CSV table of C-alpha atoms in Angstrom, one decimal:
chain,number,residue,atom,x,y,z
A,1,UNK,CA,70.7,-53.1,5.4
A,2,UNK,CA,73.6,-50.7,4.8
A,3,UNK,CA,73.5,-48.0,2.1
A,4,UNK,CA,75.5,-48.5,-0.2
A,5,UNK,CA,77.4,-45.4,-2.3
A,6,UNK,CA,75.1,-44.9,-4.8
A,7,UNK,CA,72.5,-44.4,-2.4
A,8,UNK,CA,74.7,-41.8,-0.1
A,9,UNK,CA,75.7,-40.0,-2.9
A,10,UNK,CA,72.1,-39.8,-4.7
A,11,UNK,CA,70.6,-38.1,-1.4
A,12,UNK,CA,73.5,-35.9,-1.0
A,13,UNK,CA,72.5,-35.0,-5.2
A,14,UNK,CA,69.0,-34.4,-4.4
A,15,UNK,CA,69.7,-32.1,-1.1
A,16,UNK,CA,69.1,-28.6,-1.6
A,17,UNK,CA,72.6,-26.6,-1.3
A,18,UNK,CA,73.4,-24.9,1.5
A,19,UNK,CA,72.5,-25.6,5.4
A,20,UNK,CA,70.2,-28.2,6.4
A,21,UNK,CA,67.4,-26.9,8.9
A,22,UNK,CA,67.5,-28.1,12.2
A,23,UNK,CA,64.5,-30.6,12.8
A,24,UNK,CA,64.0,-32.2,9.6
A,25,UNK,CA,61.3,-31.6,7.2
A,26,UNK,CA,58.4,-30.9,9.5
A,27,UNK,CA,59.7,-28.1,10.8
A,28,UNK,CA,60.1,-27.0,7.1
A,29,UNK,CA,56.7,-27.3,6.3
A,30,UNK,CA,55.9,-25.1,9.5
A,31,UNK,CA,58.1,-22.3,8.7
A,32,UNK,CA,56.2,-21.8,5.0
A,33,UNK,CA,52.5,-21.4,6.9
A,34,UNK,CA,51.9,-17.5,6.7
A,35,UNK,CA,51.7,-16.5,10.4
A,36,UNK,CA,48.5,-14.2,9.2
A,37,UNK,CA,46.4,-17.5,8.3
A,38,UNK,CA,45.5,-18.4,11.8
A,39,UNK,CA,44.1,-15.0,12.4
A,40,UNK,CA,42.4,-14.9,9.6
A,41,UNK,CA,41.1,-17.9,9.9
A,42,UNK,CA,39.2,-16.9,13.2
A,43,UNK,CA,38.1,-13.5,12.0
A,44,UNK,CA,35.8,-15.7,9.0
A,45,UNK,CA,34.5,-17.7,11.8
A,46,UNK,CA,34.6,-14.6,14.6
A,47,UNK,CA,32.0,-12.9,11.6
A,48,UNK,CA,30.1,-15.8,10.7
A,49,UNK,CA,28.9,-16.0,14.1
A,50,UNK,CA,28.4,-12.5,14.5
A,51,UNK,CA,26.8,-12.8,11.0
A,52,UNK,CA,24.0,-16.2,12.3
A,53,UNK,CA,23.3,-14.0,16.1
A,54,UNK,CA,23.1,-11.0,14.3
A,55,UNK,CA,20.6,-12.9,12.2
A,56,UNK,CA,19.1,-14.8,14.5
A,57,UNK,CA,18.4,-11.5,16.5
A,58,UNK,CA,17.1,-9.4,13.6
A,59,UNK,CA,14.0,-12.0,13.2
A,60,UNK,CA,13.2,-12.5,17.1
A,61,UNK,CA,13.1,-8.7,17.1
A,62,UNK,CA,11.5,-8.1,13.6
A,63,UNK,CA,7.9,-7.7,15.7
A,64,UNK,CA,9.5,-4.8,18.0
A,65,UNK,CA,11.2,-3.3,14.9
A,66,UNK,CA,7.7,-3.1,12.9
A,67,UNK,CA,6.0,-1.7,15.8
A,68,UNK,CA,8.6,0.9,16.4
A,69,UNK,CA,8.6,1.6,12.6
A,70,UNK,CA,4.2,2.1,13.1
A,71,UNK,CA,5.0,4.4,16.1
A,72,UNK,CA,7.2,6.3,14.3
A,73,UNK,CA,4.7,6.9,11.7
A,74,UNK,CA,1.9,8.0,14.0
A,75,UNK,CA,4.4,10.3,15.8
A,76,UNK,CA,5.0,12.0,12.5
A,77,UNK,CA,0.7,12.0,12.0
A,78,UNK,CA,0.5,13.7,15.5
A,79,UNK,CA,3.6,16.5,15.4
A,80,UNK,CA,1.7,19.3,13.6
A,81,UNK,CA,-1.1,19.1,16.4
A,82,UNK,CA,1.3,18.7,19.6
A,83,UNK,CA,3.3,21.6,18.0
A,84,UNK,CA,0.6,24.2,17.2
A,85,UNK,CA,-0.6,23.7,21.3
A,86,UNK,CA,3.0,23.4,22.3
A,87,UNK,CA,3.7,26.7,20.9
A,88,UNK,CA,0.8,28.2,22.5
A,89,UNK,CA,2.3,27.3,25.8
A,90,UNK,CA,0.8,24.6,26.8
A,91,UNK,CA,3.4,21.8,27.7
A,92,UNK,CA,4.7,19.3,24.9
A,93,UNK,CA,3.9,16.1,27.0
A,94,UNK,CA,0.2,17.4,28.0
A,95,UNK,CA,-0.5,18.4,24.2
A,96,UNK,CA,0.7,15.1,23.3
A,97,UNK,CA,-1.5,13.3,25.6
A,98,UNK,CA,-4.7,15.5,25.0
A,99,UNK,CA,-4.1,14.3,20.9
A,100,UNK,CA,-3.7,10.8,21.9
A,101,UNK,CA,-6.5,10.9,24.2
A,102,UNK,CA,-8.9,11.6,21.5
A,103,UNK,CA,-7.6,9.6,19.1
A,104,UNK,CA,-7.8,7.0,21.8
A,105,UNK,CA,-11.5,8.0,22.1
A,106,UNK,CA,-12.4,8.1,18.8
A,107,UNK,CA,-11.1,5.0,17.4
A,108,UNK,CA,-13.0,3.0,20.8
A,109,UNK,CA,-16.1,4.8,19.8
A,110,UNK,CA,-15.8,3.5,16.0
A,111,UNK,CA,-15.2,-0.5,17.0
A,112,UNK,CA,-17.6,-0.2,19.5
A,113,UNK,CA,-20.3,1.6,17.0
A,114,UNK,CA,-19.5,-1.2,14.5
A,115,UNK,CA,-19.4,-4.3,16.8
A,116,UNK,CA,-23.0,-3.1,17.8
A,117,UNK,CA,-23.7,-3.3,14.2
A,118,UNK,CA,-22.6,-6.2,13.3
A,119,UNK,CA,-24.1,-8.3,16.8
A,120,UNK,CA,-27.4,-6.4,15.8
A,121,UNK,CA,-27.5,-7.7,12.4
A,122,UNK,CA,-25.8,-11.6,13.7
A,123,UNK,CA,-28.6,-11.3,16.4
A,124,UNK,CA,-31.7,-10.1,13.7
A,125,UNK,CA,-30.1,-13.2,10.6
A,126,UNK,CA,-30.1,-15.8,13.9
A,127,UNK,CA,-33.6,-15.0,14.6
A,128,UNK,CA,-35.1,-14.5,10.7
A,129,UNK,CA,-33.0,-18.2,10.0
A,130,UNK,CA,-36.0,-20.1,10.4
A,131,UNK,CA,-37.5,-17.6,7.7
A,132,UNK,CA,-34.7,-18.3,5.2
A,133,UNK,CA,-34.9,-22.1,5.8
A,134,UNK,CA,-38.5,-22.3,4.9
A,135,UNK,CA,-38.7,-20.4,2.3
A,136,UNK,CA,-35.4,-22.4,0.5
A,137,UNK,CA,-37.4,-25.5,1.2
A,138,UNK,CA,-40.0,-24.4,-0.6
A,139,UNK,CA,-38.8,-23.1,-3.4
A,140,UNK,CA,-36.5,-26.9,-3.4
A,141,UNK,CA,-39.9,-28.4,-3.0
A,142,UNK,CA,-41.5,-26.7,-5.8
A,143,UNK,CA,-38.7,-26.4,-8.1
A,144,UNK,CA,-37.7,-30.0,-7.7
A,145,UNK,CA,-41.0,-31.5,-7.0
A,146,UNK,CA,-39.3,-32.8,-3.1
A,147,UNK,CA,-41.0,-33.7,-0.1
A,148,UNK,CA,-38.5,-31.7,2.6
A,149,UNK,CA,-39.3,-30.3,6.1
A,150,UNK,CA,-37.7,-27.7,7.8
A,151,UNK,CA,-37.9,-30.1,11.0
A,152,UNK,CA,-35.9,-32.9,9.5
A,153,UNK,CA,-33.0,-30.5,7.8
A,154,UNK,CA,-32.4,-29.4,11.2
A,155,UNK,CA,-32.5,-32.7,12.3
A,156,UNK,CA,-30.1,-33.9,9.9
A,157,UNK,CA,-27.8,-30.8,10.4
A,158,UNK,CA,-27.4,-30.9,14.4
A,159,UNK,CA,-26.6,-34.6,14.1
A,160,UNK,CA,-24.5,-34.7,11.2
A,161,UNK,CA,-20.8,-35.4,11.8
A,162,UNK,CA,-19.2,-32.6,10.4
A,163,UNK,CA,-21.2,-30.3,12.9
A,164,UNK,CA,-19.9,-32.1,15.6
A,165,UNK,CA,-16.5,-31.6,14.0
A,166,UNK,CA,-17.0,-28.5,13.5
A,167,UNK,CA,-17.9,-27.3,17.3
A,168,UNK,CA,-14.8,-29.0,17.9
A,169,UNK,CA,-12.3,-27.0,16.3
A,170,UNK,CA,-14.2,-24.1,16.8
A,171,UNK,CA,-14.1,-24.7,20.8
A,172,UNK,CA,-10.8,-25.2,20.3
A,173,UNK,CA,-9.9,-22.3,18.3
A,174,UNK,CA,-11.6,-20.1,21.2
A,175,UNK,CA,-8.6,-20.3,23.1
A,176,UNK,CA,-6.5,-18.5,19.9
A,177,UNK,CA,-9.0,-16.5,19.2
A,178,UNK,CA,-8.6,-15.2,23.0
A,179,UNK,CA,-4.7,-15.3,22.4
A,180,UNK,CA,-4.8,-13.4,19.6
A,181,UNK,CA,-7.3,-10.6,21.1
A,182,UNK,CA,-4.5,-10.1,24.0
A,183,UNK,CA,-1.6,-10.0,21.8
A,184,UNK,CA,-3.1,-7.4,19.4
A,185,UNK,CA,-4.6,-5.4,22.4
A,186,UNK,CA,-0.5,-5.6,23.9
A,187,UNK,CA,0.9,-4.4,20.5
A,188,UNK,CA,-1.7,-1.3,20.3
A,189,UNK,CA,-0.3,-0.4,23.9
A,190,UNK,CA,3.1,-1.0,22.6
A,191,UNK,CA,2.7,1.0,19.2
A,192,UNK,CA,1.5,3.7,21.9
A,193,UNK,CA,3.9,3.7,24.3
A,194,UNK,CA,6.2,4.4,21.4
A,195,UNK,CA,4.7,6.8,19.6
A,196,UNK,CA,4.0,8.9,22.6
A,197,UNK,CA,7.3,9.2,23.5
A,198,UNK,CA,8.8,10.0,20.0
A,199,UNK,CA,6.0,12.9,19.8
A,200,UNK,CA,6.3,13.7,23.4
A,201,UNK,CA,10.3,14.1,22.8
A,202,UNK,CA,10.7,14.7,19.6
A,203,UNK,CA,12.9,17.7,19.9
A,204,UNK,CA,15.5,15.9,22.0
A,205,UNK,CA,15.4,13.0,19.9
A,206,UNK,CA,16.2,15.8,17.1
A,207,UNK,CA,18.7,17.0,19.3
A,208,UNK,CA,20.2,13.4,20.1
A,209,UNK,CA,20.3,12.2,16.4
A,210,UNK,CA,22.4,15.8,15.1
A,211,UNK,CA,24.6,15.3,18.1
A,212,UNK,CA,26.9,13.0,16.0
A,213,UNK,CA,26.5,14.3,12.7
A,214,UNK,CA,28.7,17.2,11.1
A,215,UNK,CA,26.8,20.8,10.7
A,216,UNK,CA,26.4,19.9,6.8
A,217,UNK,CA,24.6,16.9,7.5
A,218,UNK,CA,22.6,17.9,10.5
A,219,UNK,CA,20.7,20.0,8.2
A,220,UNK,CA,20.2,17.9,5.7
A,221,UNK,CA,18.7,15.3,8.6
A,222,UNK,CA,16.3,18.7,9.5
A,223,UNK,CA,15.0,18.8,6.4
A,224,UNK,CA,14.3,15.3,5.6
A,225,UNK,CA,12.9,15.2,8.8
A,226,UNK,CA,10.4,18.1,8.5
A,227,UNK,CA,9.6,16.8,4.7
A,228,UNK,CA,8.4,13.5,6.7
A,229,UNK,CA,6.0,15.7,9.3
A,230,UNK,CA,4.3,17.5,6.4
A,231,UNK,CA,4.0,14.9,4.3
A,232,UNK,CA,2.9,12.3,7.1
A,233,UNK,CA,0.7,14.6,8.9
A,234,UNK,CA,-1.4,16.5,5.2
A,235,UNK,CA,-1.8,12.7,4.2
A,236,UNK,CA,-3.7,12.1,7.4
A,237,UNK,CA,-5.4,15.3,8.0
A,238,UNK,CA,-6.4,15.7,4.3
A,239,UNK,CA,-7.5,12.0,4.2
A,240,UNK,CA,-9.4,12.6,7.3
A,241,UNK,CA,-11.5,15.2,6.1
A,242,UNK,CA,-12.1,14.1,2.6
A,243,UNK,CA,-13.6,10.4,5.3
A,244,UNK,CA,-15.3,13.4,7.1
A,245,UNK,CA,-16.8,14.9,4.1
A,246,UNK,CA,-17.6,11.4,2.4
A,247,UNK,CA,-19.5,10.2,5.9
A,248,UNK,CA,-21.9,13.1,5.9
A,249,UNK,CA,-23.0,12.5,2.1
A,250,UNK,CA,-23.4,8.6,2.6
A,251,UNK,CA,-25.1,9.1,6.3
A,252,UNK,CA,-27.6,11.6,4.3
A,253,UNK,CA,-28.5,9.3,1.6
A,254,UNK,CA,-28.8,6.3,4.3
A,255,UNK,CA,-30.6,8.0,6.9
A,256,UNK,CA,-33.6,8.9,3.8
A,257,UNK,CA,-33.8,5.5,2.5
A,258,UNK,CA,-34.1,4.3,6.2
A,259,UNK,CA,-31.4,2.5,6.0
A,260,UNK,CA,-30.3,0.8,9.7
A,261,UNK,CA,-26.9,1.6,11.4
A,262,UNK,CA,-27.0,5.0,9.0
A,263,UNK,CA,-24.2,6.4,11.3
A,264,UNK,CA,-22.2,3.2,11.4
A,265,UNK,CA,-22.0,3.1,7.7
A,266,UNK,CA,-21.5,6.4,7.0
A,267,UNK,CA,-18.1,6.3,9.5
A,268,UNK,CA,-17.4,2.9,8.0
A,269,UNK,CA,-17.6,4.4,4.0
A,270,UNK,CA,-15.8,7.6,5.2
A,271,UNK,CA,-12.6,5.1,6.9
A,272,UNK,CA,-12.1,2.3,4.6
A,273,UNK,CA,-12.6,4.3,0.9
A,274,UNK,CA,-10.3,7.4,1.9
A,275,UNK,CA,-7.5,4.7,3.6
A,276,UNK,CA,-7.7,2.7,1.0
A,277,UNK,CA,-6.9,4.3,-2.1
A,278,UNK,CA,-8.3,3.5,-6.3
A,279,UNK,CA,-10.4,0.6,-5.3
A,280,UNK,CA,-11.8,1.4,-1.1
A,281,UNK,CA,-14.7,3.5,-2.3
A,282,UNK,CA,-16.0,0.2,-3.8
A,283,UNK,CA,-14.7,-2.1,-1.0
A,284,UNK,CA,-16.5,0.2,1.5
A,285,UNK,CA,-19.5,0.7,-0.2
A,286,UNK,CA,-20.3,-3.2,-0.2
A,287,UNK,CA,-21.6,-3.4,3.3
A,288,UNK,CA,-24.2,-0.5,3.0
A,289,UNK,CA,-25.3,-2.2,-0.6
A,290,UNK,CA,-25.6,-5.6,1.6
A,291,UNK,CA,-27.6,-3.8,4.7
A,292,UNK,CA,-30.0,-2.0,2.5
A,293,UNK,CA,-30.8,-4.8,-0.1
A,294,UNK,CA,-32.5,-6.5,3.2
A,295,UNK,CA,-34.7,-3.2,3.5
A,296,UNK,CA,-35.6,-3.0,-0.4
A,297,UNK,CA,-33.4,-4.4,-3.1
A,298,UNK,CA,-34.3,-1.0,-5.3
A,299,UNK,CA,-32.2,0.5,-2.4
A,300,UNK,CA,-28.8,-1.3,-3.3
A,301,UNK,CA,-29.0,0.1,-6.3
A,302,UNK,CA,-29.6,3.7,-5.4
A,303,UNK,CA,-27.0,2.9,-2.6
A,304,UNK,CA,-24.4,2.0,-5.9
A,305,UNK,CA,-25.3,4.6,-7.8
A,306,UNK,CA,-24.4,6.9,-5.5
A,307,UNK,CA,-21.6,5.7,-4.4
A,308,UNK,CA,-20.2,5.5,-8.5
A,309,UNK,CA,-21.6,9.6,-8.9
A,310,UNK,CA,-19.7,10.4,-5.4
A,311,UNK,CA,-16.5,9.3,-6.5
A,312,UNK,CA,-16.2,10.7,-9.6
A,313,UNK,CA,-16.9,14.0,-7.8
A,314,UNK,CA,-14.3,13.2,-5.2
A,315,UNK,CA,-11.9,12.0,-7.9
A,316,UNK,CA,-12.3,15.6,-9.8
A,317,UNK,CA,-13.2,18.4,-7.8
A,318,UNK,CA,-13.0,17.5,-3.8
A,319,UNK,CA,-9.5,15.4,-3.9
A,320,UNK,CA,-7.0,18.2,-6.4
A,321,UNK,CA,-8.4,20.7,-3.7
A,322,UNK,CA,-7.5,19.0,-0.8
A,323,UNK,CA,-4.2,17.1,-1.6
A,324,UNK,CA,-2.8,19.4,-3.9
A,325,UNK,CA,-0.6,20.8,-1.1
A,326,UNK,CA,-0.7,17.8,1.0
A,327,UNK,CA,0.2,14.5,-0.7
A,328,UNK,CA,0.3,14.8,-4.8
A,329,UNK,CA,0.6,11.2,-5.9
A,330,UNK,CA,-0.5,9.9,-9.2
A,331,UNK,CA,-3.2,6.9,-8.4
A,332,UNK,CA,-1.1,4.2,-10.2
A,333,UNK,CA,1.8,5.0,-7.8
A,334,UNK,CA,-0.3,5.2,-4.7
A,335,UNK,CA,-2.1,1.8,-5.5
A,336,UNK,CA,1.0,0.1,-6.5
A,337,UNK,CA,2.6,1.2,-2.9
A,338,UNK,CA,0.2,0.2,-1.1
A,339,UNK,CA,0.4,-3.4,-2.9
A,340,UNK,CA,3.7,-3.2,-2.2
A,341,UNK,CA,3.7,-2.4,1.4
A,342,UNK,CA,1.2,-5.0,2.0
A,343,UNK,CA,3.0,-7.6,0.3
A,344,UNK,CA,6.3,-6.3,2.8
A,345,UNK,CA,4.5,-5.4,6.0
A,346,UNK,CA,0.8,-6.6,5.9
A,347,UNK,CA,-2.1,-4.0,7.0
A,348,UNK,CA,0.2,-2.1,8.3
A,349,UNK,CA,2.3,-1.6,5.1
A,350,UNK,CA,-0.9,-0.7,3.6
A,351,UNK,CA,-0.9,2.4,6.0
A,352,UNK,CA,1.8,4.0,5.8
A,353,UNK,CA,2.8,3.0,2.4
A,354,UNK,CA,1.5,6.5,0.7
A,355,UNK,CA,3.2,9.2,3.3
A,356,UNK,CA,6.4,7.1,3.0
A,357,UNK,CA,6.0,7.3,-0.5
A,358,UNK,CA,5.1,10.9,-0.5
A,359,UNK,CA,8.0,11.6,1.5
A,360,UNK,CA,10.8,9.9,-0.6
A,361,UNK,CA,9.2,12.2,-3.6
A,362,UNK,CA,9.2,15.0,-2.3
A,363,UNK,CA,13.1,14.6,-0.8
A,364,UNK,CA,13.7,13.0,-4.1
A,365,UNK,CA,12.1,16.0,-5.9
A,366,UNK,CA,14.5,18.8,-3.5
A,367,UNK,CA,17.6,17.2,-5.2
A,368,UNK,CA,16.9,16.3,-8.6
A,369,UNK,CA,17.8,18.7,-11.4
A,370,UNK,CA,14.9,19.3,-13.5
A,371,UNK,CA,14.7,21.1,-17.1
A,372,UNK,CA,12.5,22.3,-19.7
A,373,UNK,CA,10.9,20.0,-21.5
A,374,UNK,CA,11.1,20.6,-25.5
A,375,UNK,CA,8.6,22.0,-27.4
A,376,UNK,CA,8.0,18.4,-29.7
A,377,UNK,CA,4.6,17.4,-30.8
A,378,UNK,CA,5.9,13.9,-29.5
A,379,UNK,CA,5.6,15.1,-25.8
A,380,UNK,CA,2.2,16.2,-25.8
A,381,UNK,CA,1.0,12.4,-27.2
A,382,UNK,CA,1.0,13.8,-31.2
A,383,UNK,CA,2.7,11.1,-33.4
A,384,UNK,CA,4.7,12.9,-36.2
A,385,UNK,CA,3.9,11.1,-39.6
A,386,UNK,CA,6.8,11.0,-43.0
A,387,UNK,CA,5.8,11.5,-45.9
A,388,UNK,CA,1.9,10.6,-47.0
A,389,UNK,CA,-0.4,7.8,-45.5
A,390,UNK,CA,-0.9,4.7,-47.2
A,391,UNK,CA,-4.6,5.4,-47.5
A,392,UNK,CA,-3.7,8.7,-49.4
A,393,UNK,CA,-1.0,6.3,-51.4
A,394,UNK,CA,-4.3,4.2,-52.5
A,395,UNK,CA,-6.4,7.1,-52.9
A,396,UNK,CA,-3.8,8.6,-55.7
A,397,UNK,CA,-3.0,4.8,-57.3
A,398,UNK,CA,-6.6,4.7,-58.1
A,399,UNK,CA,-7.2,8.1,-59.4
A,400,UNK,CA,-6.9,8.6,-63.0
A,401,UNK,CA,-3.0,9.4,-64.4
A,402,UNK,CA,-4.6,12.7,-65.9
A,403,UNK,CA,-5.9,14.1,-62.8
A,404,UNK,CA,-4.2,16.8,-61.5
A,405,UNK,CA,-5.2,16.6,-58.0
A,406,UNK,CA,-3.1,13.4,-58.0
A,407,UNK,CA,-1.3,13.1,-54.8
A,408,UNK,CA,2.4,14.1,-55.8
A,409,UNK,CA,6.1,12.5,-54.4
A,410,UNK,CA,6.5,14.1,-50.7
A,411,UNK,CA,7.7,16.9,-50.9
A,412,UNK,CA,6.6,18.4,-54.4
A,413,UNK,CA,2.9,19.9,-55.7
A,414,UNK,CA,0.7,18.6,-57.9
A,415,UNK,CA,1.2,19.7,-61.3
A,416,UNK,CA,-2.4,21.1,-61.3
A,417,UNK,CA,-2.2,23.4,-58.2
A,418,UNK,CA,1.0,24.7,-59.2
A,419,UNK,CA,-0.8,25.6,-63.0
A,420,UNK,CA,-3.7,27.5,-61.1
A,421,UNK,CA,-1.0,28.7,-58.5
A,422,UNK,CA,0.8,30.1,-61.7
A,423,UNK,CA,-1.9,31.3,-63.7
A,424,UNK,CA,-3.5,32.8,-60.4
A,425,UNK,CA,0.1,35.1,-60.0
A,426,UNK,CA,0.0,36.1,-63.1
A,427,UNK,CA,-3.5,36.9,-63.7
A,428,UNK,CA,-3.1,39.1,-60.4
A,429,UNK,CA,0.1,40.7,-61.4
């Protein structure tokens, strides 16, 4: 069907003036795409990706990352040591190794000393079970007027069905159990590995870290870094022997009560109430509670007492001594880092929560500007109070109109004190 005119002349109306572009309208609609959009286009997806395997990456290597991070911390521990016997001439590597040897030896000695404890007392409960069954049964058979036997509870137990379940998933859970012993034993020699080699070169890795930084900020790093060994290294030393002193008390007080595994406890008490701050004195002294109530239960209680009268001492005399130019955190801010870096990094947050905290206060405290604090009642915990109190308001309501020790506006006297104020000038003048 031919156009007609009105059609010719209505497209030639609704043409934009001037040239028409070669290749119809297509081509227009290519020639207004930015040529930047395709690039940037495949930079957004070019740094998703790098975004998701950088990602990905950071939690695969999240283990390796803490256990640097733990290394790191021990290396810290261990640098005042490898340095006082590296600067009396003995070699940095062979100090290093002589510390790690005997923490090495220590901390085996202290797992084996408690394992021993703890299969001695699984080994004495197993045998003294029979014991304990017969005299529940009795006191079921008396109490409830029953007719049990120690020979059919057993019965009963060893061919009930959730025993049987039970050795199941517990023969089972053997072979995690075993899993988990070798990949904890692999991290220690990893956390190890590590640590020796950032105290065994820690002045090249000094050396290596300044080597890109401007002068200004290589000392800077310096000091942040030597604010880390003192405060890392005090915390540990001073917590050590505050967990020396605290063993020698407990082993004491054990050792005359005839308390079993006196040395065992004492190390265990020393460790767990020194490492764990606020509440570990109470945490650790559970277990020696536990072992002595089975020798007399008039011994727990001596046990507690002692343990409530020790760290009060510890709290006010022994601890300002020690940490007073070591680690000087306030309790509230110790606990609540230690919650926190267990709620971030499990046990091992727990750890090193307090020098890590200690150091950030004390790089903190380098830079910030302090000033003198104003002389204001307020300050010191003194509440400032306008005018008169309400009971001193009552007080004067109730009082007759005529008395002149009625309380007077703020600010004024009462009329009677300033008579005998007046008469008392004048009489003396």
């Amino acid at each position: 069907m031919a156009p007609t005119d009105e059609t010719l002349q209505a497209t030639v109306d609704a043409s934009p003036p001037g040239p028409t572009p070669p290749g119809g309208g297509a081509a227009s609609v290519r020639a207004r795409m930015p040529r930047w959009l395709p690039r940037a286009m495949v930079l957004a997806l070019a740094l998703i990706a790098c975004f998701q395997l950088g990602s990905w990456a950071f939690h695969q290597l999240t283990g390796l990352l803490i256990n640097v991070l733990i290394a790191f911390f021990l290396a810290l521990a261990v640098e005042p040591a490898v340095s006082w016997m590296a600067g009396r001439g003995m070699r940095r590597g062979l100090a290093t190794g002589i510390v790690f040897l005997g923490v090495t030896i220590a901390g085996a000695g202290f797992v084996v000393l408690l394992s021993s404890m703890l299969a001695g007392q699984i080994v004495s409960m197993v045998e003294d079970f029979p014991e304990y069954l017969d005299s529940v049964i009795n006191w079921i058979n008396q109490t409830f007027h029953t007719d049990l036997s120690r020979v059919a509870v057993q019965d009963s137990l060893l061919h009930s069905d959730w025993l049987q379940k039970y050795v199941q998933n517990s023969a089972s859970g053997v072979l995690d159990v075993s899993g988990q012993v070798l990949g904890g034993l692999f991290r220690l020699l990893t956390i190890l590995l590590f640590s020796f080699y950032f105290a065994a070169d820690g002045p090249r890795l000094r050396r290596a870290l300044c080597s890109v930084l401007p002068p200004a900020k290589q000392a800077e790093v310096l000091r942040a870094w030597e604010i880390a060994v003192d405060k890392t290294g005090g915390y540990l030393y001073s917590r050590g022997l505050m967990a020396l002193i605290s063993g020698i008390a407990h082993y004491i007080l054990l050792e005359a009560l005839g308390v079993p595994y006196a040395p065992v406890l004492a190390v265990w008490v020393g460790l767990v109430s020194q490492f764990i701050p606020t509440i570990g004195t109470y945490l650790a002294g559970a277990l020696p509670m536990l072992i002595a109530f089975t020798v007399d239960p008039w011994y727990a209680l001596w046990v507690l007492i002692f343990v409530v009268v020790y760290q009060q001492f510890e709290n006010y005399v022994l601890q300002p001594k020690l940490t007073a130019k070591t680690v000087d955190i306030h309790p509230a801010v110790a606990f609540g880092s230690v919650i926190a870096g267990t709620a971030l990094l499990g046990a091992v947050g727990a750890l090193i929560a307090i020098p890590a905290v200690a150091t950030l206060q004390a790089f903190l405290g380098a830079y910030v500007k302090r000033y003198a604090v104003t002389d204001d009642p307020r300050v010191h915990g003194h509440r400032t109070r306008s005018g008169s109190s309400p009971l001193a308001r009552i007080r004067a309501a109730l009082r007759n109109p005529d008395d002149p020790r009625r309380e007077a506006a703020p600010g004024q006297e009462p009329e009677g004190d300033a008579d005998d104020t007046r008469d008392g000038s004048e009489q003396g003048s």
